[in-house]
């Protein structure tokens, strides 16, 4: 390339995507439909309408349209925090002394501290458009809760956030950000729902889980007038909204004639990675590129690398529809010494299907290596990454060092999903050298698998 | 204007300033020199060399060069976190329903969370260039300490940060960020210096102060081989480095033919505001514009609006040179219920002189109004501001509402110096409605004034 690639590439407002990209339009195998556990039949639009906003359901079920317009009201809010920078990691390349070119798309430069705001903006907009007055959700580490609180404040909606109790205690300041934007934070499990009361009875003193918080938020939504539930990951329409990450990245890189050889991202529920890879995966599915896609998960919560590809509940209280996905079992909870996020038992059905069909790989990494990579990155690239995002850094560093060993000049793109400003308790553990790793044994995993429902779809009867 | 002004203006790397602007070259009255308290004579370069890096001293004493080159090694690090966005506050304008155009330069999109990194980068670079192995500094809220830790990690320097004890206890996570970048954090007052031990004897159990932490850091620097002290505000060379804020703002606005009518910024030590206004003030001093400059300070620490323009120590232990500045007395400490930063007793000599000569105004605001403005801003513009920065927001909102009342279409530019992610304890007070205001009585201030040194310069004998 004659043109020097700048450290940071920002799109102009005119260059920003005006439509999301729907990867399903190019998938040869669609993931199987959601199943209504009561009827054991595929969920209808009507089944979903009690829980989700209408526009989001339409997007969830859309398998045909490649591009779906981003309404002006959402693009307007996007200007609040987008475009995000695509960064050439010159400093990291130098520290690693690698022939590889490394790029990262940084989604953390907003007050939610992560990519979550991309879908929060869309979902709050659609809720408002539908005439709803309030929405509910759950949050674990708090990034999603913050994002939705910001979007709810912007569009003028009431918001109840069920926050995993242990997180609300460990991260009181995350809770405070959410409150500052006007939302109501309820530590989960709580006494405000049947699901919460049931968990509290079964496990008194529990610190809660994301699955349990989901159950509470869904119950609250369906029992409150003019209210719906909003989810921050896993679902197809969330991945659709997150495609803005990949679209912006591709527009920026295309301008410089750069195509990645490898695209790396952390996978928890799968939405950021699904969004980052979307347009590139779309081309791959059409035989237009041969990019290597690598999802990175924690060794302590290895849904892709060690999970089962079956129907499972999306929540631990077993109240949601069943989704066909890689799962550790809806009752799985990672070890308490796991500090690095990405603790969801399942995985986006789209990402699961792509992985199952061999279009992407997955690797798992231990958290001490993840934090090593995080600190190395922070010292040269400046940004203190979220532990979640540092999973991607770790794998990108591994890839760049492999390039060095093999003398290969690959182009690596990874997703830097967020900042670690509210994860300092984990960094303290690392700095104090009290951080430990955890890899579940097969027996540990079996306990989780035992919580996967025995149902018609899993037994091949449907 | 025919061209629509975008929400965010980012300069390209080619457009970024290659030289800082030295406002002193255009000041008709230079601020009086530092005085060595031992000799009661102006500080020589040699006096300063025991404490500061050589290049910084040259810049400190430079009254003639309008532009001073930013070395490539600093511009290189600047690409890590610059350019910062200049934002048109369309959303805030709409919420206020004002005819005014509001712009803000946002310096918080880096891990230090503030503009402080601009000078930290420069000072760490010069320390490394001089062959030093370590530097020391103090930090209050922690933004400066974080910034210098980031810069020290980048350039490879050891760093001791004396952190005001009460801050290190109230903000353990700030401390952890600093540690993550490899710096050593010492709560001040400490037993590691004579200055610290003296304060601990006089005031057992004290939470410390910025002035005391400065004394400790300076003592540590002058008693450690190959080490110098680095200061994050107040001094002329710091304002010089911060001129990058104003230069970038002006380059971006000039492209759209926009000239501010009013430029507003918070003033603590004065460096961010001095930097923001620098190029515009330079033109004003040459009669080329008639911009209104407004510095905003907390009512609880009103150095400009209620202080005295005299020689005072820069630190509470009275070990530094004397500077002619607006001051509340080096022994002044704001009330403990003051949560909003900007708690330094003095003010940059450059800003003091400009204020004294009538080139700028100052206003003071109470913290409950500051937090009102902060939350209003966060909800529409997305960013959760630092309490310090929210002082500027508060005055900008006042100005915009005045425009509305008077039907005037002024152009307002303000400095949004940082984010409030580590100030959630203060936001919690606000959310819980336990925040109180404090305005010192004249008698309170007299106690501070009593700590101003009785010396030859103040008595007109020099």
Tab-separated table of C-alpha atoms in Angstrom, chain B residues 34 64 97:
chain	number	residue	atom	x	y	z
B	34	UNK	CA	8.835	32.435	40.662
B	64	UNK	CA	9.130	34.752	23.321
B	97	UNK	CA	-34.439	24.790	23.313
